[in-house]
PDB file of C-alpha atoms and ligand atoms in Angstrom:
ATOM      1  CA  MET A   1    -109.129 115.830 -31.348  1.00  0.00           C
ATOM      2  CA  LYS A   2    -105.583 115.326 -32.544  1.00  0.00           C
ATOM      3  CA  LEU A   3    -105.519 114.013 -36.009  1.00  0.00           C
ATOM      4  CA  ARG A   4    -102.320 111.547 -35.117  1.00  0.00           C
ATOM      5  CA  LYS A   5    -101.362 109.858 -31.850  1.00  0.00           C
ATOM      6  CA  LYS A   6     -97.678 110.429 -30.746  1.00  0.00           C
ATOM      7  CA  ILE A   7     -96.205 107.076 -31.557  1.00  0.00           C
ATOM      8  CA  ILE A   8     -92.273 106.237 -29.586  1.00  0.00           C
ATOM      9  CA  ALA A   9     -91.123 102.525 -29.657  1.00  0.00           C
ATOM     10  CA  GLY A  10     -87.642 101.340 -28.175  1.00  0.00           C
ATOM     11  CA  ASN A  11     -85.290  99.135 -30.718  1.00  0.00           C
ATOM     12  CA  TRP A  12     -83.704  97.067 -28.932  1.00  0.00           C
ATOM     13  CA  LYS A  13     -81.621  95.511 -31.599  1.00  0.00           C
ATOM     14  CA  MET A  14     -79.485  92.662 -30.480  1.00  0.00           C
ATOM     15  CA  ASN A  15     -78.891  93.627 -27.236  1.00  0.00           C
ATOM     16  CA  LYS A  16     -80.266  92.461 -23.790  1.00  0.00           C
ATOM     17  CA  THR A  17     -80.974  88.546 -22.293  1.00  0.00           C
ATOM     18  CA  ILE A  18     -83.842  87.715 -21.447  1.00  0.00           C
ATOM     19  CA  SER A  19     -83.268  88.746 -17.782  1.00  0.00           C
ATOM     20  CA  ASP A  20     -81.645  91.851 -18.773  1.00  0.00           C
ATOM     21  CA  ALA A  21     -84.643  92.572 -21.088  1.00  0.00           C
ATOM     22  CA  GLN A  22     -87.018  91.407 -18.559  1.00  0.00           C
ATOM     23  CA  GLU A  23     -86.003  93.858 -15.606  1.00  0.00           C
ATOM     24  CA  LEU A  24     -85.620  97.100 -18.082  1.00  0.00           C
ATOM     25  CA  ALA A  25     -89.890  96.428 -19.389  1.00  0.00           C
ATOM     26  CA  ALA A  26     -90.931  96.321 -15.315  1.00  0.00           C
ATOM     27  CA  SER A  27     -88.957  99.401 -14.837  1.00  0.00           C
ATOM     28  CA  ILE A  28     -90.392 101.038 -18.226  1.00  0.00           C
ATOM     29  CA  LYS A  29     -93.743  99.948 -17.335  1.00  0.00           C
ATOM     30  CA  LEU A  30     -93.251 101.083 -13.268  1.00  0.00           C
ATOM     31  CA  GLU A  31     -94.059 104.560 -15.157  1.00  0.00           C
ATOM     32  CA  LEU A  32     -95.997 104.227 -18.175  1.00  0.00           C
ATOM     33  CA  ALA A  33     -98.193 101.300 -16.948  1.00  0.00           C
ATOM     34  CA  GLU A  34    -101.303 103.296 -17.831  1.00  0.00           C
ATOM     35  CA  CYS A  35     -99.890 106.033 -20.462  1.00  0.00           C
ATOM     36  CA  ARG A  36    -102.510 106.832 -23.172  1.00  0.00           C
ATOM     37  CA  GLU A  37    -101.492 109.860 -24.627  1.00  0.00           C
ATOM     38  CA  VAL A  38     -98.647 108.397 -26.473  1.00  0.00           C
ATOM     39  CA  ASP A  39     -98.388 104.954 -27.732  1.00  0.00           C
ATOM     40  CA  VAL A  40     -94.915 102.990 -26.287  1.00  0.00           C
ATOM     41  CA  VAL A  41     -93.651  99.947 -28.281  1.00  0.00           C
ATOM     42  CA  LEU A  42     -91.459  97.918 -26.639  1.00  0.00           C
ATOM     43  CA  CYS A  43     -89.353  95.872 -29.760  1.00  0.00           C
ATOM     44  CA  PRO A  44     -86.840  93.392 -28.089  1.00  0.00           C
ATOM     45  CA  SER A  45     -85.013  90.716 -29.733  1.00  0.00           C
ATOM     46  CA  PHE A  46     -86.509  87.465 -30.437  1.00  0.00           C
ATOM     47  CA  THR A  47     -85.389  85.890 -27.690  1.00  0.00           C
ATOM     48  CA  ALA A  48     -87.223  88.390 -25.612  1.00  0.00           C
ATOM     49  CA  LEU A  49     -90.326  88.713 -26.902  1.00  0.00           C
ATOM     50  CA  LYS A  50     -92.051  86.560 -24.805  1.00  0.00           C
ATOM     51  CA  THR A  51     -90.756  87.374 -21.831  1.00  0.00           C
ATOM     52  CA  VAL A  52     -91.280  91.614 -22.966  1.00  0.00           C
ATOM     53  CA  SER A  53     -94.883  90.163 -23.226  1.00  0.00           C
ATOM     54  CA  ASP A  54     -95.624  89.271 -20.631  1.00  0.00           C
ATOM     55  CA  THR A  55     -94.308  91.667 -18.370  1.00  0.00           C
ATOM     56  CA  ILE A  56     -96.532  94.199 -20.050  1.00  0.00           C
ATOM     57  CA  SER A  57     -99.872  92.383 -20.565  1.00  0.00           C
ATOM     58  CA  ASP A  58    -100.983  94.138 -18.218  1.00  0.00           C
ATOM     59  CA  SER A  59    -100.427  97.691 -19.183  1.00  0.00           C
ATOM     60  CA  SER A  60    -100.732  99.985 -22.475  1.00  0.00           C
ATOM     61  CA  ILE A  61     -97.572  99.436 -23.704  1.00  0.00           C
ATOM     62  CA  LYS A  62     -97.526  97.143 -26.707  1.00  0.00           C
ATOM     63  CA  LEU A  63     -95.102  95.114 -28.460  1.00  0.00           C
ATOM     64  CA  GLY A  64     -92.840  94.789 -31.950  1.00  0.00           C
ATOM     65  CA  ALA A  65     -90.691  92.931 -33.268  1.00  0.00           C
ATOM     66  CA  GLN A  66     -87.715  93.857 -34.724  1.00  0.00           C
ATOM     67  CA  ASN A  67     -88.096  91.704 -38.361  1.00  0.00           C
ATOM     68  CA  MET A  68     -89.938  89.323 -39.864  1.00  0.00           C
ATOM     69  CA  HIS A  69     -90.262  86.457 -42.775  1.00  0.00           C
ATOM     70  CA  TRP A  70     -92.848  87.134 -45.619  1.00  0.00           C
ATOM     71  CA  GLU A  71     -93.851  83.683 -46.031  1.00  0.00           C
ATOM     72  CA  PRO A  72     -96.389  82.004 -43.612  1.00  0.00           C
ATOM     73  CA  ASP A  73     -94.154  78.856 -43.469  1.00  0.00           C
ATOM     74  CA  GLY A  74     -92.273  76.989 -45.028  1.00  0.00           C
ATOM     75  CA  ALA A  75     -88.630  75.350 -45.223  1.00  0.00           C
ATOM     76  CA  TYR A  76     -87.030  78.893 -44.638  1.00  0.00           C
ATOM     77  CA  THR A  77     -84.254  78.344 -41.493  1.00  0.00           C
ATOM     78  CA  GLY A  78     -83.848  81.029 -39.127  1.00  0.00           C
ATOM     79  CA  GLU A  79     -86.459  82.896 -40.082  1.00  0.00           C
ATOM     80  CA  ILE A  80     -89.963  83.941 -38.311  1.00  0.00           C
ATOM     81  CA  SER A  81     -93.053  84.048 -39.442  1.00  0.00           C
ATOM     82  CA  ALA A  82     -96.090  86.984 -38.969  1.00  0.00           C
ATOM     83  CA  SER A  83     -98.616  84.820 -37.234  1.00  0.00           C
ATOM     84  CA  MET A  84     -95.793  83.580 -34.937  1.00  0.00           C
ATOM     85  CA  LEU A  85     -94.875  87.157 -33.360  1.00  0.00           C
ATOM     86  CA  ARG A  86     -98.942  87.559 -32.984  1.00  0.00           C
ATOM     87  CA  ASP A  87     -98.843  84.107 -30.948  1.00  0.00           C
ATOM     88  CA  LEU A  88     -96.229  86.584 -28.791  1.00  0.00           C
ATOM     89  CA  TYR A  89     -98.757  88.888 -28.968  1.00  0.00           C
ATOM     90  CA  CYS A  90     -96.831  91.652 -30.759  1.00  0.00           C
ATOM     91  CA  HIS A  91     -98.630  94.585 -32.074  1.00  0.00           C
ATOM     92  CA  TYR A  92     -95.836  95.857 -34.451  1.00  0.00           C
ATOM     93  CA  VAL A  93     -92.895  94.749 -36.410  1.00  0.00           C
ATOM     94  CA  ILE A  94     -90.251  97.019 -37.529  1.00  0.00           C
ATOM     95  CA  LEU A  95     -89.500  96.589 -41.194  1.00  0.00           C
ATOM     96  CA  GLY A  96     -86.493  97.746 -43.757  1.00  0.00           C
ATOM     97  CA  HIS A  97     -84.050  99.008 -40.839  1.00  0.00           C
ATOM     98  CA  SER A  98     -81.238 100.484 -42.622  1.00  0.00           C
ATOM     99  CA  GLU A  99     -79.122  97.804 -40.757  1.00  0.00           C
ATOM    100  CA  ARG A 100     -81.130  95.578 -42.203  1.00  0.00           C
ATOM    101  CA  ARG A 101     -80.658  96.971 -45.562  1.00  0.00           C
ATOM    102  CA  THR A 102     -77.426  97.195 -44.752  1.00  0.00           C
ATOM    103  CA  TYR A 103     -75.939  94.090 -43.547  1.00  0.00           C
ATOM    104  CA  PHE A 104     -78.541  91.352 -44.700  1.00  0.00           C
ATOM    105  CA  GLY A 105     -78.811  92.752 -48.360  1.00  0.00           C
ATOM    106  CA  GLU A 106     -83.403  94.005 -47.985  1.00  0.00           C
ATOM    107  CA  THR A 107     -84.075  96.012 -50.402  1.00  0.00           C
ATOM    108  CA  ASP A 108     -87.425  97.786 -51.304  1.00  0.00           C
ATOM    109  CA  ALA A 109     -89.091  94.792 -52.700  1.00  0.00           C
ATOM    110  CA  ILE A 110     -88.699  92.106 -49.858  1.00  0.00           C
ATOM    111  CA  VAL A 111     -89.516  95.110 -47.914  1.00  0.00           C
ATOM    112  CA  SER A 112     -92.129  95.689 -49.789  1.00  0.00           C
ATOM    113  CA  HIS A 113     -93.551  91.753 -49.069  1.00  0.00           C
ATOM    114  CA  LYS A 114     -92.851  91.734 -45.939  1.00  0.00           C
ATOM    115  CA  VAL A 115     -95.110  94.794 -45.264  1.00  0.00           C
ATOM    116  CA  LYS A 116     -98.434  92.705 -47.160  1.00  0.00           C
ATOM    117  CA  ALA A 117     -97.351  90.100 -44.758  1.00  0.00           C
ATOM    118  CA  ALA A 118     -97.409  91.792 -41.472  1.00  0.00           C
ATOM    119  CA  LEU A 119    -100.817  93.680 -42.787  1.00  0.00           C
ATOM    120  CA  ALA A 120    -102.438  90.532 -43.660  1.00  0.00           C
ATOM    121  CA  ALA A 121    -101.211  88.937 -40.437  1.00  0.00           C
ATOM    122  CA  ASN A 122    -102.394  91.960 -38.590  1.00  0.00           C
ATOM    123  CA  LEU A 123     -99.556  93.103 -37.297  1.00  0.00           C
ATOM    124  CA  LEU A 124     -98.923  97.138 -37.678  1.00  0.00           C
ATOM    125  CA  PRO A 125     -95.429  98.023 -39.631  1.00  0.00           C
ATOM    126  CA  ILE A 126     -92.987 100.537 -38.544  1.00  0.00           C
ATOM    127  CA  VAL A 127     -91.395 100.650 -42.149  1.00  0.00           C
ATOM    128  CA  CYS A 128     -87.769 102.649 -42.430  1.00  0.00           C
ATOM    129  CA  VAL A 129     -86.378 104.760 -44.748  1.00  0.00           C
ATOM    130  CA  GLY A 130     -83.616 107.437 -44.579  1.00  0.00           C
ATOM    131  CA  GLU A 131     -80.620 108.401 -46.630  1.00  0.00           C
ATOM    132  CA  SER A 132     -76.691 107.699 -45.785  1.00  0.00           C
ATOM    133  CA  LEU A 133     -74.644 110.605 -45.750  1.00  0.00           C
ATOM    134  CA  GLU A 134     -73.196 110.082 -49.253  1.00  0.00           C
ATOM    135  CA  GLU A 135     -76.401 110.528 -50.530  1.00  0.00           C
ATOM    136  CA  ARG A 136     -77.501 113.732 -48.633  1.00  0.00           C
ATOM    137  CA  GLU A 137     -74.291 115.826 -49.717  1.00  0.00           C
ATOM    138  CA  ALA A 138     -74.799 115.002 -52.933  1.00  0.00           C
ATOM    139  CA  GLY A 139     -78.207 116.208 -52.609  1.00  0.00           C
ATOM    140  CA  ARG A 140     -80.285 113.468 -53.628  1.00  0.00           C
ATOM    141  CA  THR A 141     -82.568 112.335 -50.276  1.00  0.00           C
ATOM    142  CA  GLU A 142     -85.341 113.551 -51.588  1.00  0.00           C
ATOM    143  CA  GLU A 143     -85.236 111.115 -54.236  1.00  0.00           C
ATOM    144  CA  VAL A 144     -83.486 108.285 -52.473  1.00  0.00           C
ATOM    145  CA  ILE A 145     -86.565 108.713 -49.373  1.00  0.00           C
ATOM    146  CA  GLN A 146     -89.299 108.683 -52.631  1.00  0.00           C
ATOM    147  CA  THR A 147     -87.970 105.652 -54.055  1.00  0.00           C
ATOM    148  CA  GLN A 148     -88.088 103.588 -50.880  1.00  0.00           C
ATOM    149  CA  VAL A 149     -91.472 104.900 -50.278  1.00  0.00           C
ATOM    150  CA  GLU A 150     -93.355 104.242 -52.956  1.00  0.00           C
ATOM    151  CA  ASN A 151     -91.585 100.516 -53.963  1.00  0.00           C
ATOM    152  CA  SER A 152     -91.874  99.584 -50.211  1.00  0.00           C
ATOM    153  CA  LEU A 153     -95.302 100.229 -50.038  1.00  0.00           C
ATOM    154  CA  THR A 154     -96.666  99.761 -53.203  1.00  0.00           C
ATOM    155  CA  GLY A 155     -99.549  98.381 -53.506  1.00  0.00           C
ATOM    156  CA  LEU A 156    -101.644  99.468 -50.478  1.00  0.00           C
ATOM    157  CA  ALA A 157    -104.406 101.162 -50.814  1.00  0.00           C
ATOM    158  CA  ALA A 158    -106.419 102.216 -47.533  1.00  0.00           C
ATOM    159  CA  GLU A 159    -104.013  99.822 -45.590  1.00  0.00           C
ATOM    160  CA  LEU A 160    -101.302 102.511 -45.711  1.00  0.00           C
ATOM    161  CA  LYS A 161    -103.731 104.524 -43.306  1.00  0.00           C
ATOM    162  CA  ARG A 162    -102.018 101.132 -40.997  1.00  0.00           C
ATOM    163  CA  VAL A 163     -98.362 101.587 -41.303  1.00  0.00           C
ATOM    164  CA  ILE A 164     -95.934 103.882 -39.654  1.00  0.00           C
ATOM    165  CA  VAL A 165     -93.564 105.337 -41.766  1.00  0.00           C
ATOM    166  CA  ALA A 166     -90.016 105.618 -39.465  1.00  0.00           C
ATOM    167  CA  TYR A 167     -87.867 108.492 -41.111  1.00  0.00           C
ATOM    168  CA  GLU A 168     -84.275 107.895 -39.733  1.00  0.00           C
ATOM    169  CA  PRO A 169     -81.605 109.454 -41.528  1.00  0.00           C
ATOM    170  CA  ILE A 170     -78.266 106.771 -41.798  1.00  0.00           C
ATOM    171  CA  TRP A 171     -76.157 109.279 -40.636  1.00  0.00           C
ATOM    172  CA  ALA A 172     -78.091 109.652 -37.706  1.00  0.00           C
ATOM    173  CA  ILE A 173     -78.399 106.326 -36.413  1.00  0.00           C
ATOM    174  CA  GLY A 174     -76.102 106.017 -32.990  1.00  0.00           C
ATOM    175  CA  THR A 175     -73.587 108.345 -34.267  1.00  0.00           C
ATOM    176  CA  GLY A 176     -75.016 111.174 -31.760  1.00  0.00           C
ATOM    177  CA  ARG A 177     -75.438 113.010 -34.532  1.00  0.00           C
ATOM    178  CA  THR A 178     -79.396 113.879 -34.807  1.00  0.00           C
ATOM    179  CA  ALA A 179     -80.889 115.897 -37.766  1.00  0.00           C
ATOM    180  CA  THR A 180     -81.819 118.680 -37.110  1.00  0.00           C
ATOM    181  CA  PRO A 181     -85.554 119.412 -36.097  1.00  0.00           C
ATOM    182  CA  GLU A 182     -85.957 121.160 -39.336  1.00  0.00           C
ATOM    183  CA  MET A 183     -83.966 118.968 -41.613  1.00  0.00           C
ATOM    184  CA  ALA A 184     -86.391 115.924 -40.259  1.00  0.00           C
ATOM    185  CA  GLN A 185     -89.414 118.012 -40.296  1.00  0.00           C
ATOM    186  CA  ASP A 186     -88.812 118.475 -44.207  1.00  0.00           C
ATOM    187  CA  VAL A 187     -87.917 115.050 -44.789  1.00  0.00           C
ATOM    188  CA  HIS A 188     -91.364 114.191 -42.926  1.00  0.00           C
ATOM    189  CA  ALA A 189     -93.398 116.678 -45.056  1.00  0.00           C
ATOM    190  CA  PHE A 190     -91.850 115.592 -48.080  1.00  0.00           C
ATOM    191  CA  ILE A 191     -93.008 111.934 -47.246  1.00  0.00           C
ATOM    192  CA  ARG A 192     -96.249 112.929 -46.957  1.00  0.00           C
ATOM    193  CA  ARG A 193     -96.532 114.659 -49.910  1.00  0.00           C
ATOM    194  CA  VAL A 194     -95.161 110.809 -50.868  1.00  0.00           C
ATOM    195  CA  LEU A 195     -97.761 109.241 -49.253  1.00  0.00           C
ATOM    196  CA  THR A 196    -100.633 111.968 -50.864  1.00  0.00           C
ATOM    197  CA  GLY A 197     -99.281 110.143 -54.451  1.00  0.00           C
ATOM    198  CA  LEU A 198     -99.621 106.707 -53.068  1.00  0.00           C
ATOM    199  CA  SER A 199    -103.507 107.099 -51.976  1.00  0.00           C
ATOM    200  CA  ASP A 200    -105.091 110.630 -51.212  1.00  0.00           C
ATOM    201  CA  ALA A 201    -104.244 113.573 -49.329  1.00  0.00           C
ATOM    202  CA  GLU A 202    -106.617 112.533 -45.642  1.00  0.00           C
ATOM    203  CA  THR A 203    -105.124 108.846 -46.516  1.00  0.00           C
ATOM    204  CA  ALA A 204    -101.312 110.732 -46.237  1.00  0.00           C
ATOM    205  CA  GLU A 205    -102.971 112.966 -43.053  1.00  0.00           C
ATOM    206  CA  THR A 206    -103.557 109.950 -40.881  1.00  0.00           C
ATOM    207  CA  VAL A 207    -100.357 108.019 -41.224  1.00  0.00           C
ATOM    208  CA  ARG A 208     -97.828 108.476 -38.172  1.00  0.00           C
ATOM    209  CA  ILE A 209     -94.084 109.425 -39.896  1.00  0.00           C
ATOM    210  CA  GLN A 210     -91.810 108.251 -36.788  1.00  0.00           C
ATOM    211  CA  TYR A 211     -88.131 110.087 -36.495  1.00  0.00           C
ATOM    212  CA  GLY A 212     -85.549 108.203 -35.999  1.00  0.00           C
ATOM    213  CA  GLY A 213     -81.151 108.532 -35.112  1.00  0.00           C
ATOM    214  CA  SER A 214     -79.949 109.740 -32.554  1.00  0.00           C
ATOM    215  CA  MET A 215     -83.452 110.454 -30.361  1.00  0.00           C
ATOM    216  CA  LYS A 216     -82.527 111.493 -27.183  1.00  0.00           C
ATOM    217  CA  PRO A 217     -84.188 113.825 -24.106  1.00  0.00           C
ATOM    218  CA  ALA A 218     -82.123 116.707 -24.451  1.00  0.00           C
ATOM    219  CA  ASN A 219     -83.793 116.344 -28.579  1.00  0.00           C
ATOM    220  CA  ALA A 220     -86.987 114.840 -28.050  1.00  0.00           C
ATOM    221  CA  ALA A 221     -89.000 117.924 -27.644  1.00  0.00           C
ATOM    222  CA  GLU A 222     -87.728 119.645 -30.075  1.00  0.00           C
ATOM    223  CA  LEU A 223     -88.014 117.338 -32.611  1.00  0.00           C
ATOM    224  CA  LEU A 224     -91.232 116.289 -31.598  1.00  0.00           C
ATOM    225  CA  ALA A 225     -92.441 119.446 -31.397  1.00  0.00           C
ATOM    226  CA  LYS A 226     -92.406 119.788 -35.283  1.00  0.00           C
ATOM    227  CA  PRO A 227     -96.258 119.328 -37.108  1.00  0.00           C
ATOM    228  CA  ASP A 228     -95.609 116.246 -39.312  1.00  0.00           C
ATOM    229  CA  ILE A 229     -93.047 114.506 -36.429  1.00  0.00           C
ATOM    230  CA  ASP A 230     -95.084 112.236 -35.224  1.00  0.00           C
ATOM    231  CA  GLY A 231     -93.452 110.265 -32.787  1.00  0.00           C
ATOM    232  CA  GLY A 232     -89.838 108.672 -32.480  1.00  0.00           C
ATOM    233  CA  LEU A 233     -88.281 104.729 -33.050  1.00  0.00           C
ATOM    234  CA  ILE A 234     -85.151 105.151 -30.461  1.00  0.00           C
ATOM    235  CA  GLY A 235     -82.364 103.134 -30.132  1.00  0.00           C
ATOM    236  CA  GLY A 236     -78.915 103.219 -28.010  1.00  0.00           C
ATOM    237  CA  ALA A 237     -81.309 106.150 -26.013  1.00  0.00           C
ATOM    238  CA  ALA A 238     -84.575 102.943 -25.386  1.00  0.00           C
ATOM    239  CA  LEU A 239     -82.072 100.673 -23.150  1.00  0.00           C
ATOM    240  CA  ASP A 240     -81.784 103.080 -20.498  1.00  0.00           C
ATOM    241  CA  ALA A 241     -85.427 103.041 -18.617  1.00  0.00           C
ATOM    242  CA  ARG A 242     -84.919 106.497 -17.517  1.00  0.00           C
ATOM    243  CA  SER A 243     -84.146 107.927 -21.102  1.00  0.00           C
ATOM    244  CA  PHE A 244     -86.995 105.875 -22.776  1.00  0.00           C
ATOM    245  CA  VAL A 245     -89.553 107.440 -20.324  1.00  0.00           C
ATOM    246  CA  GLU A 246     -88.053 110.931 -20.679  1.00  0.00           C
ATOM    247  CA  ILE A 247     -88.579 111.111 -24.227  1.00  0.00           C
ATOM    248  CA  VAL A 248     -92.393 109.406 -24.349  1.00  0.00           C
ATOM    249  CA  ARG A 249     -92.891 112.002 -21.830  1.00  0.00           C
ATOM    250  CA  HIS A 250     -91.488 114.952 -24.446  1.00  0.00           C
ATOM    251  CA  GLY A 251     -94.574 113.081 -26.623  1.00  0.00           C
ATOM    252  CA  MET A 252     -96.942 113.604 -24.102  1.00  0.00           C
TER     253      MET A 252
HETATM  254  P1  PGA B 301     -80.441 105.504 -32.180  1.00  0.00           P
HETATM  255  O1  PGA B 301     -81.172 103.999 -33.493  1.00  0.00           O
HETATM  256  O2  PGA B 301     -80.885 106.245 -31.487  1.00  0.00           O
HETATM  257  O3  PGA B 301     -79.324 104.654 -31.435  1.00  0.00           O
HETATM  258  O4  PGA B 301     -79.359 106.129 -32.744  1.00  0.00           O
HETATM  259  C1  PGA B 301     -82.486 104.253 -33.963  1.00  0.00           C
HETATM  260  C2  PGA B 301     -82.350 103.185 -34.828  1.00  0.00           C
HETATM  261  O5  PGA B 301     -81.596 102.549 -35.394  1.00  0.00           O
HETATM  262  O6  PGA B 301     -83.826 102.375 -35.002  1.00  0.00           O
END
């Protein structure tokens, strides 16, 4: 048996109306309803969660959200809690995406609060980390990644097994510039070493690390063949059923 089951998640970002989302989820379900070899996750916007949840309810495809607040309830206008996501049958939640970090001021400390709240509510967090182009060119990739991983995932102990890490180099997101499989593998192996430091080797070996950043049908097979690349977090290519399904098939 493989140690880590691959996980391919579609991050639809701020795209798709309810009816568009329903159509996309239905097309994906036509092809992947019975998929057991790979964990398939769809992460629509909040407004489409209910519709997508209903659409995929009789399949093996799982639902994820793109963000949540860390408090269970209260006066947080515009925010959504973990239990609200559970109510809609979400299994996963993306946390600390670089767009949240860049445009909405999310820090590692905020991400850490959210990770703990998600786990407490039985949601599996997909925790995003990644360096900017400037940081990579300055040779600071490992330092930046280490800080993000350690500070976002501090104090979890055995719970770390339930976390999914997504390595998303910022310079590769939505740009068409992908990290080479070798570049990505190096960072994934490094992340696993950092995870070992946070827990132990056995725990770190079970954590799934996704790659994200312009992953598409043409480059998915090579990336997913690398030993420490355990799946993908797909943006642009997840908005088209055929390309998303093709990427999932490369993970089988
Ligand atoms: P992309 O986005 O596939 O469009 O590069 C990935 C992501 O931001 O999760």
